[in-house]
């Protein structure tokens, strides 16, 4: 049933949800109605800071509440499937934070839960809503660079330059890294791989190298891929530099993207971090440089647009970025890169299975 205003409940009100909360401010189409977390102190703090009166430590109270329309799943990754499937089965719409899940079988279970229920599932990935990336996508679609030829992602990450992430948030990430799901490719890299598909389409095959820094960090890496059904190549160059001050209000990283076409090229600068004081988007074609200086460069803008897009999509009876199927493809892409680097050969994301991942990643 289409509504004019959707009540939202969050399962998990951890570190990233402060950016979700801001998106619900001054937005009449959705109301942040109920919060759930197993951390009692954090839950109480959010209640006070956000002014959301309904709180619970038991997620089942959210599922049985008829006034909840949308459930946001913002927990550690290994819990995504459980909450997503139960919320869809309880008749809710669900927006789950990226990545969809650690395994393909869990992702498939979520897709099936969406298929057997009336609620919509989207796997929230904010980068595809970042204003400079949205504008770049429109320019590409309008033919401004001609036929696309290649796309290159550059990620620099470090330790200093941004706020501190809470220790308990870091801990479960480190445990995940220990299982072979490194933060740079599987977790944060998910955003870049999502963009790679957003800009150019599905991936045919991949290869590359990934080294480790300080045991847990899956950088530096040099990764390449070929797109399906077109002559377009992609690459991802990432390096961890602990002594570089990565200026950011959010996480200490620096992102750059270059997209080459037959008639021109696009350069994208900054996203999570903002090291250089330059236009977020530059287009070169016909001997001229156009700088897009008017775009909102604050990373929060991608959360505000992305969080708001889900209730709007429900109202307009359309999908919201990113569907669970697309999210499963991003997961396979990430694992294909990790496996390819480990065994030193080419891999097709379509050939990735959970058994293959287990066999290669676990000692
Ligand atoms: N879009 C982005 O750029 C971005 C950035 C950071 C995190 N994320 C994603 O957001 C999600 C959460 O990450 P985070 O950094 O906020 O982690 P976090 O650890 O700070 O928050 C997770 C919260 O889930 C709660 N939780 C755990 N088990 C629960 C349960 N059974 N019931 C209710 N609550 C439970 C924890 O107490 C914690 O408060 C992850 O999927 C992560 O990948 C996305």
mmCIF file of N, CA, C and O in Angstrom, residues 2-6 8 23-24 27-30 70 120 122 129 304-321:
data_model
loop_
_atom_site.group_PDB
_atom_site.id
_atom_site.type_symbol
_atom_site.label_atom_id
_atom_site.label_comp_id
_atom_site.label_asym_id
_atom_site.label_seq_id
_atom_site.Cartn_x
_atom_site.Cartn_y
_atom_site.Cartn_z
ATOM 1 N N UNK A 2 0.603 2.132 -0.954
ATOM 2 C CA UNK A 2 1.403 3.360 -1.039
ATOM 3 C C UNK A 2 0.941 4.348 0.031
ATOM 4 O O UNK A 2 -0.255 4.528 0.249
ATOM 5 N N UNK A 3 1.896 4.952 0.707
ATOM 6 C CA UNK A 3 1.568 5.906 1.771
ATOM 7 C C UNK A 3 2.147 7.281 1.446
ATOM 8 O O UNK A 3 3.042 7.399 0.608
ATOM 9 N N UNK A 4 1.698 8.288 2.171
ATOM 10 C CA UNK A 4 2.282 9.616 1.951
ATOM 11 C C UNK A 4 3.422 9.866 2.945
ATOM 12 O O UNK A 4 4.199 10.800 2.800
ATOM 13 N N UNK A 5 3.488 8.986 3.966
ATOM 14 C CA UNK A 5 4.562 9.112 4.959
ATOM 15 C C UNK A 5 4.841 7.723 5.524
ATOM 16 O O UNK A 5 3.897 7.008 5.887
ATOM 17 N N UNK A 6 6.123 7.351 5.594
ATOM 18 C CA UNK A 6 6.489 6.007 6.057
ATOM 19 C C UNK A 6 7.155 6.082 7.429
ATOM 20 O O UNK A 6 8.043 6.911 7.646
ATOM 21 N N UNK A 8 9.713 4.585 9.986
ATOM 22 C CA UNK A 8 10.954 3.822 9.853
ATOM 23 C C UNK A 8 11.420 3.349 11.230
ATOM 24 O O UNK A 8 11.384 4.120 12.200
ATOM 25 N N UNK A 23 19.538 12.389 7.621
ATOM 26 C CA UNK A 23 18.738 12.368 6.393
ATOM 27 C C UNK A 23 17.238 12.435 6.687
ATOM 28 O O UNK A 23 16.457 12.891 5.848
ATOM 29 N N UNK A 24 16.840 11.954 7.867
ATOM 30 C CA UNK A 24 15.406 11.982 8.209
ATOM 31 C C UNK A 24 14.966 13.346 8.746
ATOM 32 O O UNK A 24 13.773 13.595 8.891
ATOM 33 N N UNK A 27 12.398 16.031 6.599
ATOM 34 C CA UNK A 27 11.965 15.211 5.454
ATOM 35 C C UNK A 27 10.574 14.678 5.789
ATOM 36 O O UNK A 27 10.417 13.844 6.676
ATOM 37 N N UNK A 28 9.581 15.187 5.091
ATOM 38 C CA UNK A 28 8.208 14.906 5.529
ATOM 39 C C UNK A 28 7.711 13.524 5.092
ATOM 40 O O UNK A 28 6.729 13.034 5.619
ATOM 41 N N UNK A 29 8.384 12.874 4.140
ATOM 42 C CA UNK A 29 7.871 11.591 3.641
ATOM 43 C C UNK A 29 8.256 10.391 4.496
ATOM 44 O O UNK A 29 7.808 9.279 4.227
ATOM 45 N N UNK A 30 9.117 10.588 5.495
ATOM 46 C CA UNK A 30 9.465 9.472 6.389
ATOM 47 C C UNK A 30 9.673 10.006 7.798
ATOM 48 O O UNK A 30 10.096 11.156 7.986
ATOM 49 N N UNK A 70 8.941 0.616 7.314
ATOM 50 C CA UNK A 70 10.278 0.339 6.763
ATOM 51 C C UNK A 70 11.190 -0.060 7.908
ATOM 52 O O UNK A 70 11.232 0.618 8.941
ATOM 53 N N UNK A 120 9.498 -4.344 -0.388
ATOM 54 C CA UNK A 120 10.691 -4.153 -1.245
ATOM 55 C C UNK A 120 11.953 -4.238 -0.389
ATOM 56 O O UNK A 120 11.964 -3.766 0.761
ATOM 57 N N UNK A 122 15.996 -3.201 -0.473
ATOM 58 C CA UNK A 122 17.121 -2.597 -1.186
ATOM 59 C C UNK A 122 18.336 -2.648 -0.247
ATOM 60 O O UNK A 122 18.206 -2.525 0.988
ATOM 61 N N UNK A 129 24.806 7.604 -4.798
ATOM 62 C CA UNK A 129 23.992 8.822 -4.664
ATOM 63 C C UNK A 129 24.847 10.080 -4.505
ATOM 64 O O UNK A 129 24.313 11.178 -4.363
ATOM 65 N N UNK A 304 21.989 11.523 2.620
ATOM 66 C CA UNK A 304 20.692 12.200 2.618
ATOM 67 C C UNK A 304 19.879 11.782 1.387
ATOM 68 O O UNK A 304 18.725 11.379 1.498
ATOM 69 N N UNK A 305 20.515 11.824 0.216
ATOM 70 C CA UNK A 305 19.795 11.441 -1.010
ATOM 71 C C UNK A 305 19.435 9.958 -0.998
ATOM 72 O O UNK A 305 18.325 9.571 -1.372
ATOM 73 N N UNK A 306 20.361 9.132 -0.543
ATOM 74 C CA UNK A 306 20.140 7.679 -0.590
ATOM 75 C C UNK A 306 19.106 7.200 0.409
ATOM 76 O O UNK A 306 18.246 6.371 0.087
ATOM 77 N N UNK A 307 19.149 7.726 1.627
ATOM 78 C CA UNK A 307 18.157 7.334 2.643
ATOM 79 C C UNK A 307 16.765 7.792 2.202
ATOM 80 O O UNK A 307 15.788 7.056 2.297
ATOM 81 N N UNK A 308 16.686 8.994 1.683
ATOM 82 C CA UNK A 308 15.378 9.530 1.290
ATOM 83 C C UNK A 308 14.824 8.834 0.050
ATOM 84 O O UNK A 308 13.612 8.820 -0.179
ATOM 85 N N UNK A 309 15.710 8.282 -0.768
ATOM 86 C CA UNK A 309 15.238 7.681 -2.016
ATOM 87 C C UNK A 309 14.355 6.456 -1.782
ATOM 88 O O UNK A 309 13.498 6.158 -2.614
ATOM 89 N N UNK A 310 14.541 5.765 -0.651
ATOM 90 C CA UNK A 310 13.780 4.523 -0.464
ATOM 91 C C UNK A 310 12.286 4.800 -0.266
ATOM 92 O O UNK A 310 11.450 4.279 -1.012
ATOM 93 N N UNK A 311 11.893 5.638 0.720
ATOM 94 C CA UNK A 311 10.453 5.944 0.804
ATOM 95 C C UNK A 311 9.910 6.591 -0.464
ATOM 96 O O UNK A 311 8.768 6.305 -0.863
ATOM 97 N N UNK A 312 10.720 7.407 -1.118
ATOM 98 C CA UNK A 312 10.246 8.037 -2.357
ATOM 99 C C UNK A 312 10.005 6.982 -3.439
ATOM 100 O O UNK A 312 9.014 7.036 -4.171
ATOM 101 N N UNK A 313 10.905 5.980 -3.497
ATOM 102 C CA UNK A 313 10.751 4.904 -4.486
ATOM 103 C C UNK A 313 9.471 4.112 -4.204
ATOM 104 O O UNK A 313 8.745 3.731 -5.134
ATOM 105 N N UNK A 314 9.184 3.875 -2.915
ATOM 106 C CA UNK A 314 7.958 3.143 -2.562
ATOM 107 C C UNK A 314 6.733 3.940 -3.003
ATOM 108 O O UNK A 314 5.780 3.386 -3.539
ATOM 109 N N UNK A 315 6.794 5.244 -2.802
ATOM 110 C CA UNK A 315 5.663 6.099 -3.209
ATOM 111 C C UNK A 315 5.475 6.112 -4.713
ATOM 112 O O UNK A 315 4.366 6.154 -5.218
ATOM 113 N N UNK A 316 6.608 6.076 -5.413
ATOM 114 C CA UNK A 316 6.553 6.175 -6.880
ATOM 115 C C UNK A 316 6.513 4.807 -7.544
ATOM 116 O O UNK A 316 6.601 4.702 -8.767
ATOM 117 N N UNK A 317 6.418 3.738 -6.724
ATOM 118 C CA UNK A 317 6.335 2.371 -7.224
ATOM 119 C C UNK A 317 7.491 2.027 -8.178
ATOM 120 O O UNK A 317 7.290 1.530 -9.275
ATOM 121 N N UNK A 318 8.700 2.359 -7.748
ATOM 122 C CA UNK A 318 9.903 2.032 -8.533
ATOM 123 C C UNK A 318 10.933 1.424 -7.605
ATOM 124 O O UNK A 318 10.781 1.467 -6.372
ATOM 125 N N UNK A 319 11.996 0.839 -8.202
ATOM 126 C CA UNK A 319 13.083 0.296 -7.384
ATOM 127 C C UNK A 319 13.966 1.428 -6.878
ATOM 128 O O UNK A 319 14.044 2.491 -7.499
ATOM 129 N N UNK A 320 14.635 1.163 -5.756
ATOM 130 C CA UNK A 320 15.606 2.123 -5.238
ATOM 131 C C UNK A 320 16.976 1.461 -5.327
ATOM 132 O O UNK A 320 17.092 0.252 -5.148
ATOM 133 N N UNK A 321 18.003 2.244 -5.578
ATOM 134 C CA UNK A 321 19.360 1.671 -5.646
ATOM 135 C C UNK A 321 19.756 1.175 -4.266
ATOM 136 O O UNK A 321 19.583 1.899 -3.305
#
